[in-house]
Coordinates of C-alpha atoms in Angstrom, one line a residue:
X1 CA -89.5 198.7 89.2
X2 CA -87.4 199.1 92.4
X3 CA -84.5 197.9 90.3
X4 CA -84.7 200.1 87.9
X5 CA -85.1 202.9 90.3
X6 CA -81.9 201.9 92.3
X7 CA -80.0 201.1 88.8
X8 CA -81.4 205.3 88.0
X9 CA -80.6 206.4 90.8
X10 CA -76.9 204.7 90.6
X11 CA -76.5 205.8 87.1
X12 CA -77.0 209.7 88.2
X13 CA -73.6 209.0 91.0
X14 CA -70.6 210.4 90.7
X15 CA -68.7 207.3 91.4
X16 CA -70.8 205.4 88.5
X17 CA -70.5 208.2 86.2
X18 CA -66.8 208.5 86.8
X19 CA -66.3 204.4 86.4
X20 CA -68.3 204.2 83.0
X21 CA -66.3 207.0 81.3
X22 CA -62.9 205.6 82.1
X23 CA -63.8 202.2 80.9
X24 CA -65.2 203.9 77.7
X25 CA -61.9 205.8 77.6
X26 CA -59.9 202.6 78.5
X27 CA -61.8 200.6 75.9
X28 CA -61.2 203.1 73.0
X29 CA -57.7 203.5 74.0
X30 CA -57.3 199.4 74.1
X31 CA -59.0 199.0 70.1
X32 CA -57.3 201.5 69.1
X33 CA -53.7 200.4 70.4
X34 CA -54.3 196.7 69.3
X35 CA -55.6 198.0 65.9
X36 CA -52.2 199.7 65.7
X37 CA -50.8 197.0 66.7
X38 CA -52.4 194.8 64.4
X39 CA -51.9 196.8 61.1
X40 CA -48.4 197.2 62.4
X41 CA -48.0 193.1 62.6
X42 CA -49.4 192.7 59.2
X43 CA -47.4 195.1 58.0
X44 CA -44.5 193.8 58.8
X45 CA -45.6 190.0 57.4
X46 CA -46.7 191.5 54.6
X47 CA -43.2 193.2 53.8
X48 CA -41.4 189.9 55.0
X49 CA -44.0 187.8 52.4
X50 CA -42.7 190.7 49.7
X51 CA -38.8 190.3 50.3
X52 CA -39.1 186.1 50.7
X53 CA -41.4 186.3 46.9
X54 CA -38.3 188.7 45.3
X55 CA -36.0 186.4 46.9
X56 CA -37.2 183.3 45.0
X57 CA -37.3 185.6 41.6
X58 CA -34.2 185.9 41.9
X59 CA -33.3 182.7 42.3
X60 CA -35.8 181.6 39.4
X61 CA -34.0 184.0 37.3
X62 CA -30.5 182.5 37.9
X63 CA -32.2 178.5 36.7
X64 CA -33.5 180.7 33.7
X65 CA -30.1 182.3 32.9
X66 CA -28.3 179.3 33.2
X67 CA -31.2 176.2 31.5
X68 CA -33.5 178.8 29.5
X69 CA -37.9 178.2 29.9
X70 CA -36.9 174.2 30.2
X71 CA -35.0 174.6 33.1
X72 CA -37.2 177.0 34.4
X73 CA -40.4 174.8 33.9
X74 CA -39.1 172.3 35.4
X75 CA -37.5 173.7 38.7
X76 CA -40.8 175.3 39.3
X77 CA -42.7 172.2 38.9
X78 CA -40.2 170.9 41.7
X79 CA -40.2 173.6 44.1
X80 CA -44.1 173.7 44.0
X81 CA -44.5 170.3 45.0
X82 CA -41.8 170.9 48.2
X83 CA -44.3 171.5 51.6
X84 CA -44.8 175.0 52.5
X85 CA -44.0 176.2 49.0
X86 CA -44.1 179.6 47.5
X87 CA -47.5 180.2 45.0
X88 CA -45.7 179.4 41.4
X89 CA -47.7 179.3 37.9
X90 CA -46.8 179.0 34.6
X91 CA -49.8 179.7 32.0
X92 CA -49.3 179.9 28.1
X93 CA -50.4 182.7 26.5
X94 CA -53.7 182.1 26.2
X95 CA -53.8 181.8 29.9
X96 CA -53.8 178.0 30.5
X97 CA -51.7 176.4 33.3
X98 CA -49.2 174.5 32.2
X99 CA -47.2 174.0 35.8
X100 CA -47.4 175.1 39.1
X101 CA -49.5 174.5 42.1
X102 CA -52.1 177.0 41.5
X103 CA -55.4 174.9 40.2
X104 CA -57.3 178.0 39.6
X105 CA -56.9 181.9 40.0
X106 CA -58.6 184.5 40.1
X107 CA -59.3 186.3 37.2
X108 CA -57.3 189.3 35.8
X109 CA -54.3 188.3 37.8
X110 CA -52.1 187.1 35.2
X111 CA -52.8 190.3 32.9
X112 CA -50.7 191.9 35.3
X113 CA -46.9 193.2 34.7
X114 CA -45.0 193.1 37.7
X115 CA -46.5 193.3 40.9
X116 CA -50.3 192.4 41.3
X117 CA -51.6 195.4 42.3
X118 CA -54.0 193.8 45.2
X119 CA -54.0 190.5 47.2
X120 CA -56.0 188.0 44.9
X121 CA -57.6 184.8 45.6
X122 CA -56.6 181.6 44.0
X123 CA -57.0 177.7 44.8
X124 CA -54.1 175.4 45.3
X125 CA -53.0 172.0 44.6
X126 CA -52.2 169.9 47.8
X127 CA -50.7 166.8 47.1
X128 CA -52.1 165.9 43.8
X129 CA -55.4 167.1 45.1
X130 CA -57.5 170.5 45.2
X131 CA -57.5 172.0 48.4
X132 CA -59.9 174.3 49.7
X133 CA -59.5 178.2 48.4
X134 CA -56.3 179.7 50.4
X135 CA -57.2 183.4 51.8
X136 CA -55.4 185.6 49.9
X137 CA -52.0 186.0 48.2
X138 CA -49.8 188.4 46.9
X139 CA -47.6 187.8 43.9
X140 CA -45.3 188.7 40.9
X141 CA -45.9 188.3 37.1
X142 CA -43.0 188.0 34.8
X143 CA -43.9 188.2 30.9
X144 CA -41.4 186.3 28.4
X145 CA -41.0 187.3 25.2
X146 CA -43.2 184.0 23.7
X147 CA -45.7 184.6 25.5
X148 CA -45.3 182.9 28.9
X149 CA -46.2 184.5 32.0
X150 CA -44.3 183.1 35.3
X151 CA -46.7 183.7 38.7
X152 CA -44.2 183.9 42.1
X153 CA -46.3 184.2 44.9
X154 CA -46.9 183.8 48.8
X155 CA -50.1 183.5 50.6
X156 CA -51.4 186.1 53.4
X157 CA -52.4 183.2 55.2
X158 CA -50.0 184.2 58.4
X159 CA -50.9 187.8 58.7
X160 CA -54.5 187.2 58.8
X161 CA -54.7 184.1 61.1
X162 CA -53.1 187.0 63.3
X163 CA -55.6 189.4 62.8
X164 CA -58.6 186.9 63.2
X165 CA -56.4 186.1 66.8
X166 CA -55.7 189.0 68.0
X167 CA -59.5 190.2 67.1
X168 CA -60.6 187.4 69.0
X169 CA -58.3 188.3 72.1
X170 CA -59.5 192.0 71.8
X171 CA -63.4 190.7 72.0
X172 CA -62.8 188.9 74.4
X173 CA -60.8 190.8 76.4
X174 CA -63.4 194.2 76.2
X175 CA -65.8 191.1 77.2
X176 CA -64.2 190.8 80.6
X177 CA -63.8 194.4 80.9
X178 CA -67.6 195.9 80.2
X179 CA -68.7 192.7 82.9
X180 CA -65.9 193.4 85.6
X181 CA -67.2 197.7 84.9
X182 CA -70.7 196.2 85.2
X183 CA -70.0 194.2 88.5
X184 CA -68.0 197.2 89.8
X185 CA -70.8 199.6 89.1
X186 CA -72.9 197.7 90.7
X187 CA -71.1 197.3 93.9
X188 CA -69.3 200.4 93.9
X189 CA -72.6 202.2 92.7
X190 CA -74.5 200.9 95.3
X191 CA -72.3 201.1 98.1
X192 CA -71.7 205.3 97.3
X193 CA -75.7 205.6 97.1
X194 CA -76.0 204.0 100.7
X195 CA -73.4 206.5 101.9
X196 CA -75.0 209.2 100.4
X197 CA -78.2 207.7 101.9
X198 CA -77.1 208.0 105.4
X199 CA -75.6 211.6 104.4
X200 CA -78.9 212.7 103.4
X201 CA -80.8 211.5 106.1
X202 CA -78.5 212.8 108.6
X203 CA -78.6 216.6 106.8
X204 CA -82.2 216.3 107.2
X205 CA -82.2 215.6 111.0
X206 CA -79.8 218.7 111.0
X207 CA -82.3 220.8 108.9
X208 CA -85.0 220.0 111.2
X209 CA -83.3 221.3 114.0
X210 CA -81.4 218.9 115.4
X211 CA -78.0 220.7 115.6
X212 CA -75.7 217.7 117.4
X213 CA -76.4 214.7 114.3
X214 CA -73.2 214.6 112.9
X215 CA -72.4 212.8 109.3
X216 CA -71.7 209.3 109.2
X217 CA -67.7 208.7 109.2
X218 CA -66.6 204.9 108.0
X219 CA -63.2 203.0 109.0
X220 CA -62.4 203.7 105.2
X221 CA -60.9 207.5 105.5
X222 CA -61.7 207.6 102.1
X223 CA -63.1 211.1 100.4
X224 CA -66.4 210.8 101.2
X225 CA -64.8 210.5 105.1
X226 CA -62.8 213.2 104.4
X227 CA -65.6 215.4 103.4
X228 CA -67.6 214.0 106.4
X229 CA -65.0 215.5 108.8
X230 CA -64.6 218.6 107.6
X231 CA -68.2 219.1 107.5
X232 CA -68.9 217.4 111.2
X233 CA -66.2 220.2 112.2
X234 CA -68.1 222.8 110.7
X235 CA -71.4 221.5 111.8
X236 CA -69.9 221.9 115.4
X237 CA -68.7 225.3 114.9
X238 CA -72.3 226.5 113.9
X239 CA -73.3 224.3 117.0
X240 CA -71.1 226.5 119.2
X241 CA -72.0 229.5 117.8
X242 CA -75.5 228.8 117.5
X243 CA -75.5 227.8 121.6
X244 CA -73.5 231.1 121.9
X245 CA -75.9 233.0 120.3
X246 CA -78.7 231.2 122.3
X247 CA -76.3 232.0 125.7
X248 CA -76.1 235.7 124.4
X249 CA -79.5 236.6 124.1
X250 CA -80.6 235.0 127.3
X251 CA -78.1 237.3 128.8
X252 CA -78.7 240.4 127.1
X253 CA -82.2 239.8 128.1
X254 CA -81.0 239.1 131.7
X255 CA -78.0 241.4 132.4
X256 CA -79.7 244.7 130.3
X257 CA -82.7 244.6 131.7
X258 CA -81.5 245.9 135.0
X259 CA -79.5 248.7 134.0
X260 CA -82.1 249.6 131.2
X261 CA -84.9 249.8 133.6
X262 CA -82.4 252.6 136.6
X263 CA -82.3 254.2 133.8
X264 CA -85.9 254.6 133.0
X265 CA -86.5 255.0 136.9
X266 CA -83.6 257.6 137.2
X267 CA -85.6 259.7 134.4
X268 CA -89.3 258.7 135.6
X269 CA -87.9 259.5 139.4
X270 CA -86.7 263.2 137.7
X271 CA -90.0 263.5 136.0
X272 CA -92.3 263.0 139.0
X273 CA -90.3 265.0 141.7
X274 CA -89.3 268.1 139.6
X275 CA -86.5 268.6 141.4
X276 CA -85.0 271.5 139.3
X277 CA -82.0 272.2 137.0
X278 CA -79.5 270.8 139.7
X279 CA -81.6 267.8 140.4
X280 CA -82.0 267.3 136.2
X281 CA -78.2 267.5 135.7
X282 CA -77.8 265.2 138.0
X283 CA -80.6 262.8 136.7
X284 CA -78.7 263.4 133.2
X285 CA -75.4 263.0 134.4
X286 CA -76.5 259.3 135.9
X287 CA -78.8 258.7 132.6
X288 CA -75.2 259.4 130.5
X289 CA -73.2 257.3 132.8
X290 CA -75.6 254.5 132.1
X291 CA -75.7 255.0 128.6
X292 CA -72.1 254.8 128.7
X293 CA -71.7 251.7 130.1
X294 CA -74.4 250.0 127.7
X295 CA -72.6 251.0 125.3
X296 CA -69.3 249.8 126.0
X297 CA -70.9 246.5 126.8
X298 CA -72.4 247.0 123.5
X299 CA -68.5 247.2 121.9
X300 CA -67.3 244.5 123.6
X301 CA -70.1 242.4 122.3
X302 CA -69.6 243.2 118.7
X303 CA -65.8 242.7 119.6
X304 CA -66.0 239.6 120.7
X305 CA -68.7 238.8 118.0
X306 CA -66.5 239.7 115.4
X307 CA -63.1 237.9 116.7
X308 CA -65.3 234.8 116.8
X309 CA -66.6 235.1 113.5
X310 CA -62.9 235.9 111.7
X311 CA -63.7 239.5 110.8
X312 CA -60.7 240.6 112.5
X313 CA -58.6 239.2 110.4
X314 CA -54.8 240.4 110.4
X315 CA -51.3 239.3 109.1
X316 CA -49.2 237.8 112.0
X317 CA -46.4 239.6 112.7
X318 CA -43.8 238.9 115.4
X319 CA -44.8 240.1 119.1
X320 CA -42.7 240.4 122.1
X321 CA -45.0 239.6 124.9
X322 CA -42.1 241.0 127.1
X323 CA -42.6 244.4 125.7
X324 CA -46.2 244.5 125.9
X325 CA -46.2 243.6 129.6
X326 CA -43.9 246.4 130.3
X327 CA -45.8 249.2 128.7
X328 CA -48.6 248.0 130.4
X329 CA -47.1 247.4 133.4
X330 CA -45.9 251.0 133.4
X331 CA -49.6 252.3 132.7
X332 CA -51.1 250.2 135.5
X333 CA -48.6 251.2 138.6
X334 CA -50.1 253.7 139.3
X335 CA -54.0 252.5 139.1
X336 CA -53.0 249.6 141.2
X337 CA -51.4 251.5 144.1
X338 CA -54.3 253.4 144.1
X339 CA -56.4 250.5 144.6
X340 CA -54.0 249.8 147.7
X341 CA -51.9 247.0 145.9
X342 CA -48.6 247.0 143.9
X343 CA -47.9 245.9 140.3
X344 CA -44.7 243.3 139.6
X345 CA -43.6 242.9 136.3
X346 CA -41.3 239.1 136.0
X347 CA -41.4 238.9 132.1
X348 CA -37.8 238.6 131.1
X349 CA -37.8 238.9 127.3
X350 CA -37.8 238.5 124.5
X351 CA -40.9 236.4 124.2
X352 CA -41.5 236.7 120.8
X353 CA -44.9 234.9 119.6
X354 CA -47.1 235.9 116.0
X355 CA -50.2 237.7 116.1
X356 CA -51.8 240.8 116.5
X357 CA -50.2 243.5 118.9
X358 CA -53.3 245.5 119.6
X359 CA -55.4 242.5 120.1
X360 CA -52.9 240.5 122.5
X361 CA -52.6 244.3 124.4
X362 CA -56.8 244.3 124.9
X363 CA -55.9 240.7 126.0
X364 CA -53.6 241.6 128.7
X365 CA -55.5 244.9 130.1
X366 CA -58.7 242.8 130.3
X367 CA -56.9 240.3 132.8
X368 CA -55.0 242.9 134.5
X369 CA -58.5 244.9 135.0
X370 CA -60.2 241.8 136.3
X371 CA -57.2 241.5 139.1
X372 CA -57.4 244.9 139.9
X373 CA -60.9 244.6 140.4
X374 CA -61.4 241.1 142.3
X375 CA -57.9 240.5 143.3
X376 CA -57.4 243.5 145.4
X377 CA -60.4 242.8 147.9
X378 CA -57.7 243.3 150.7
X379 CA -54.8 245.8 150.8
X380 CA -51.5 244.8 150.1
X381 CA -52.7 242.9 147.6
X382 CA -50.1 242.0 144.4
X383 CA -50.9 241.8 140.8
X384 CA -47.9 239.6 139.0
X385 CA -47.0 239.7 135.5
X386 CA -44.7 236.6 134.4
X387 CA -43.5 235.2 131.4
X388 CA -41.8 231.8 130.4
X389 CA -41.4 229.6 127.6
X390 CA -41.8 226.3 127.2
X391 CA -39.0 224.4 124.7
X392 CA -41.0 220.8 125.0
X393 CA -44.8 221.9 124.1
X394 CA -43.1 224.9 122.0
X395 CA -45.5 227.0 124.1
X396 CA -45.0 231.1 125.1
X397 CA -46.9 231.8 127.8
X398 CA -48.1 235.5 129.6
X399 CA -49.4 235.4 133.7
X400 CA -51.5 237.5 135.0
X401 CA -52.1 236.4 138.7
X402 CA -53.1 238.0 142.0
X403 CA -53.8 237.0 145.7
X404 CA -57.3 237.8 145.8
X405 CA -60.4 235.0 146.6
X406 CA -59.4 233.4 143.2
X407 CA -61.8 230.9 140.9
X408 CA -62.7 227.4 142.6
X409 CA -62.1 224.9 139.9
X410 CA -65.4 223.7 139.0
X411 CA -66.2 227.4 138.2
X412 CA -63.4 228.3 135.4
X413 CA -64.9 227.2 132.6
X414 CA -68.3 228.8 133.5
X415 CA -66.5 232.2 134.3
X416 CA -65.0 232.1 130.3
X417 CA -69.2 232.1 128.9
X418 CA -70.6 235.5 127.8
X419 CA -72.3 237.3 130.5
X420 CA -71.3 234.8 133.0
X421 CA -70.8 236.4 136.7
X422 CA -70.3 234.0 139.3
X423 CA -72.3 234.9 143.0
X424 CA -69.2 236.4 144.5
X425 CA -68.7 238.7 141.4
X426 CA -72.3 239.8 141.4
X427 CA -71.8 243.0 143.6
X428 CA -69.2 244.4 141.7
X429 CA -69.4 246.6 138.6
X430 CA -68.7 244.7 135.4
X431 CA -70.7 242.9 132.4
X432 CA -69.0 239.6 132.3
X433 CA -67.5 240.0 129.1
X434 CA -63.8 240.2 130.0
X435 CA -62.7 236.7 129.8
X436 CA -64.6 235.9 126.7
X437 CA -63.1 238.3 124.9
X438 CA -60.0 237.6 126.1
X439 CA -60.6 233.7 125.3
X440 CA -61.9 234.5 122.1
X441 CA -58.8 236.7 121.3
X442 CA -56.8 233.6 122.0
X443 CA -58.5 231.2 119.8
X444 CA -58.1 233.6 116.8
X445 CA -54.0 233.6 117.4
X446 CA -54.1 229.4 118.1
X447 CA -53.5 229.8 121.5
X448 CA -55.6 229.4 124.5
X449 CA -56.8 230.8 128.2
X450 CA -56.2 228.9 131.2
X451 CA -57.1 229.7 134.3
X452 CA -55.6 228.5 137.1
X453 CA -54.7 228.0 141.2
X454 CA -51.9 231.0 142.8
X455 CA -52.5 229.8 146.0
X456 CA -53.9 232.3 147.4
X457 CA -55.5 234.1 143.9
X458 CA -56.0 233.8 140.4
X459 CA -53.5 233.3 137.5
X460 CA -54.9 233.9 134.1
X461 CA -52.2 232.6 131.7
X462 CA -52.0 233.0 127.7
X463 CA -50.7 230.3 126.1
X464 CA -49.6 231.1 122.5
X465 CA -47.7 228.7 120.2
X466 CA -44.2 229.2 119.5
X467 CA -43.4 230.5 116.4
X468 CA -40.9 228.8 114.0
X469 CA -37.5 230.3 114.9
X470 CA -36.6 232.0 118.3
X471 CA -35.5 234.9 116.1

């Protein structure tokens, strides 16, 4: 019963399924080509039989022009006895043989004009003695005027001992065939069910929850490893953004709580003291600047949510990071000297990369805020925008660095995480948001965020790949 389970379960495989219907199609396709083939053959043998049997009637024909029915009689009695001779009868006209070596024939073959219309069976004499019944032969009649009838013939024996060989090659042949399609479903059968064995059993590890199985993937890079990949890829995609999710809502229920409950205390606070229409506006005013600022966390939440996801999609078009960084630059001067700092613009263009001018701009003013706002702790402070390109990794790359307290190392990839505000950061105003927005931007374009040492300070670099030409 377990046999015939694993033979069902085989039969109901792709692989198996695929396998039997090209050996059906091969098999038909083989009959019917040696069938062709065959009737092709014996076609041709049978015309060859034709030409050689009007051949000899034309050469009996000469002996009777020249000797008359003597002559004729005689050089047929001759020619019959020679080995491998031509079918040759000469019956009177009541039918009975009077030379030839044809012993018997069948009958209705000799009431024939011409050309016997069908093959016919006769027995032959072989020497002296009856022979066993030849297969079939095909032959000529010739009526004389007193009454004797001339049989030239050949038998069919050639054409069919090629049909009965060539039907026994084709047997055995499809033989061989349906045993190696057996063997091979079989093997092959059972080698796809154990692959889609381990498949199933790792899909329902996943469905119960556990997110980091990954599909089986064999040495053979066949489809089945193919398909593996690409859905192991996927699989850790929804991994990520299933742990970002996770991330995101332990923040949200962290980093909102605080400025969700001054908010009720700013209006429970108004409530209580009643401290009239100036103290209300001023409770409103604080209530609206709150608001504000969940809200724009709120944005760059779905922002980010939605540049993750692919909703942003966009048609690349070609961007000159040089040009971006100036109009920026231009906008920020002023805002950094303000903050007791100055602004230096390096980028040299063009710096052409492809992507999405608006998304790369919210790129750039998100680092440029975050060196305003941590990289300016002292005065004098500089903010630096540079720009290079490099030829070898075909990388174009954007700088935003400053001379503030800077990232320690073991911290950069922590600072890129939703929400994530590292202990120094914690006293300043901001949602932790910047950098994973600005990381996420980068991934859409195929580029990435580095962060790295200025010595003193931060540089924040966007690495985009190079596009195809310079141009």
């Amino acid at each position: 019963m377990a046999v015939a389970r694993r033979l069902g379960a085989m039969m109901k495989t792709t692989a198996v399924r695929l396998s039997a219907l090209y050996l059906v199609l091969f098999s038909v396709c083989a009959v019917l080509l040696v069938v062709y083939m065959t009737s092709l053959a014996a076609s041709f043998f049978v015309g060859e039989t034709r030409r050689a049997v009007e051949g000899e009637i034309e050469s009996l024909s000469s002996v009777y022009a020249r000797g008359g029915m003597r002559s004729l009689v005689v050089a047929i009695d001759r020619r019959s006895r020679a080995p491998g001779a031509f079918v040759y009868l000469v019956a009177d006209p009541r039918g009975r043989i009077i030379a030839g070596n044809v012993e018997d024939l069948e009958p209705g073959v000799l009431d024939s004009r011409g050309w016997v219309p069908q093959p016919f069976y006769y027995q032959k004499y072989r020497d002296g003695r009856p022979g066993a019944a030849a297969p079939r032969a095909i032959g000529h009649v010739t009526r004389f005027d007193n009454g004797l009838r001339v049989l030239v013939g050949r038998d069919l024996a050639e054409p069919q001992l090629l049909r009965l060989i060539v039907r026994r090659s084709v047997a055995l042949a499809l033989g061989l065939m349906a045993l190696g399609g057996l063997l091979i479903w079989f093997f092959v059968g059972r080698r796809a069910l154990r692959r889609i064995d381990a498949v199933s059993a790792a899909s329902d590890d996943i469905v119960a929850g556990d997110l980091g199985r990954r599909l089986p993937v064999s040495a053979a890079n066949d489809e089945f490893d193919r398909l593996s990949v690409s859905l192991n890829t996927m699989l850790a995609r929804i991994e990520t953004l299933n742990n970002g999710l996770r991330e995101v809502s332990d923040s949200i229920a962290h980093d909102l709580k605080t400025p969700l409950t001054r908010l009720r205390n700013r209006a429970e606070d108004a409530l209580r003291k009643d401290p009239g229409q100036a103290g209300y506006r001023d409770a409103l005013e604080d209530m609206i600047a709150e608001a504000d600022h969940l809200i724009s966390l709120f944005n760059a939440m779905l922002l980010i949510s939605r540049v993750e996801a692919g909703y942003t999609r966009f048609t690349p078009q070609p961007v000159d990071l040089a040009a971006v960084a100036a109009e920026l630059a231009e906008l920020y001067e002023p805002l950094v000297e303000d903050a007791g700092g100055r602004l230096e613009n390096a980028v040299a263009g063009p710096l052409v990369v492809e992507g999405n001018r608006e998304l790369i701009g919210q790129a750039v003013t998100n680092l440029i805020d975050n060196a305003i706002k941590y990289g300016l702790a002292a005065p004098g402070g500089v903010v630096r925008l540079e720009g290079r390109r490099d030829e070898v990794a075909r990388r174009v790359e954007l700088a935003v660095c400053d001379t503030g307290p800077g990232i320690a190392e073991a911290d950069r990839a922590r600072a890129l995480r939703r929400f994530e505000r590292l202990d120094e950061s914690r006293s300043r105003a901001g949602s932790g948001l910047g950098l994973s927005l600005v990381d996420a931007i980068q991934r859409q374009h195929g580029g990435t965020l580095r962060l790295e040492d200025n010595d003193p300070g931060l540089c924040a670099v966007l690495s985009f790949p190079a596009p195809a030409s310079p141009d």
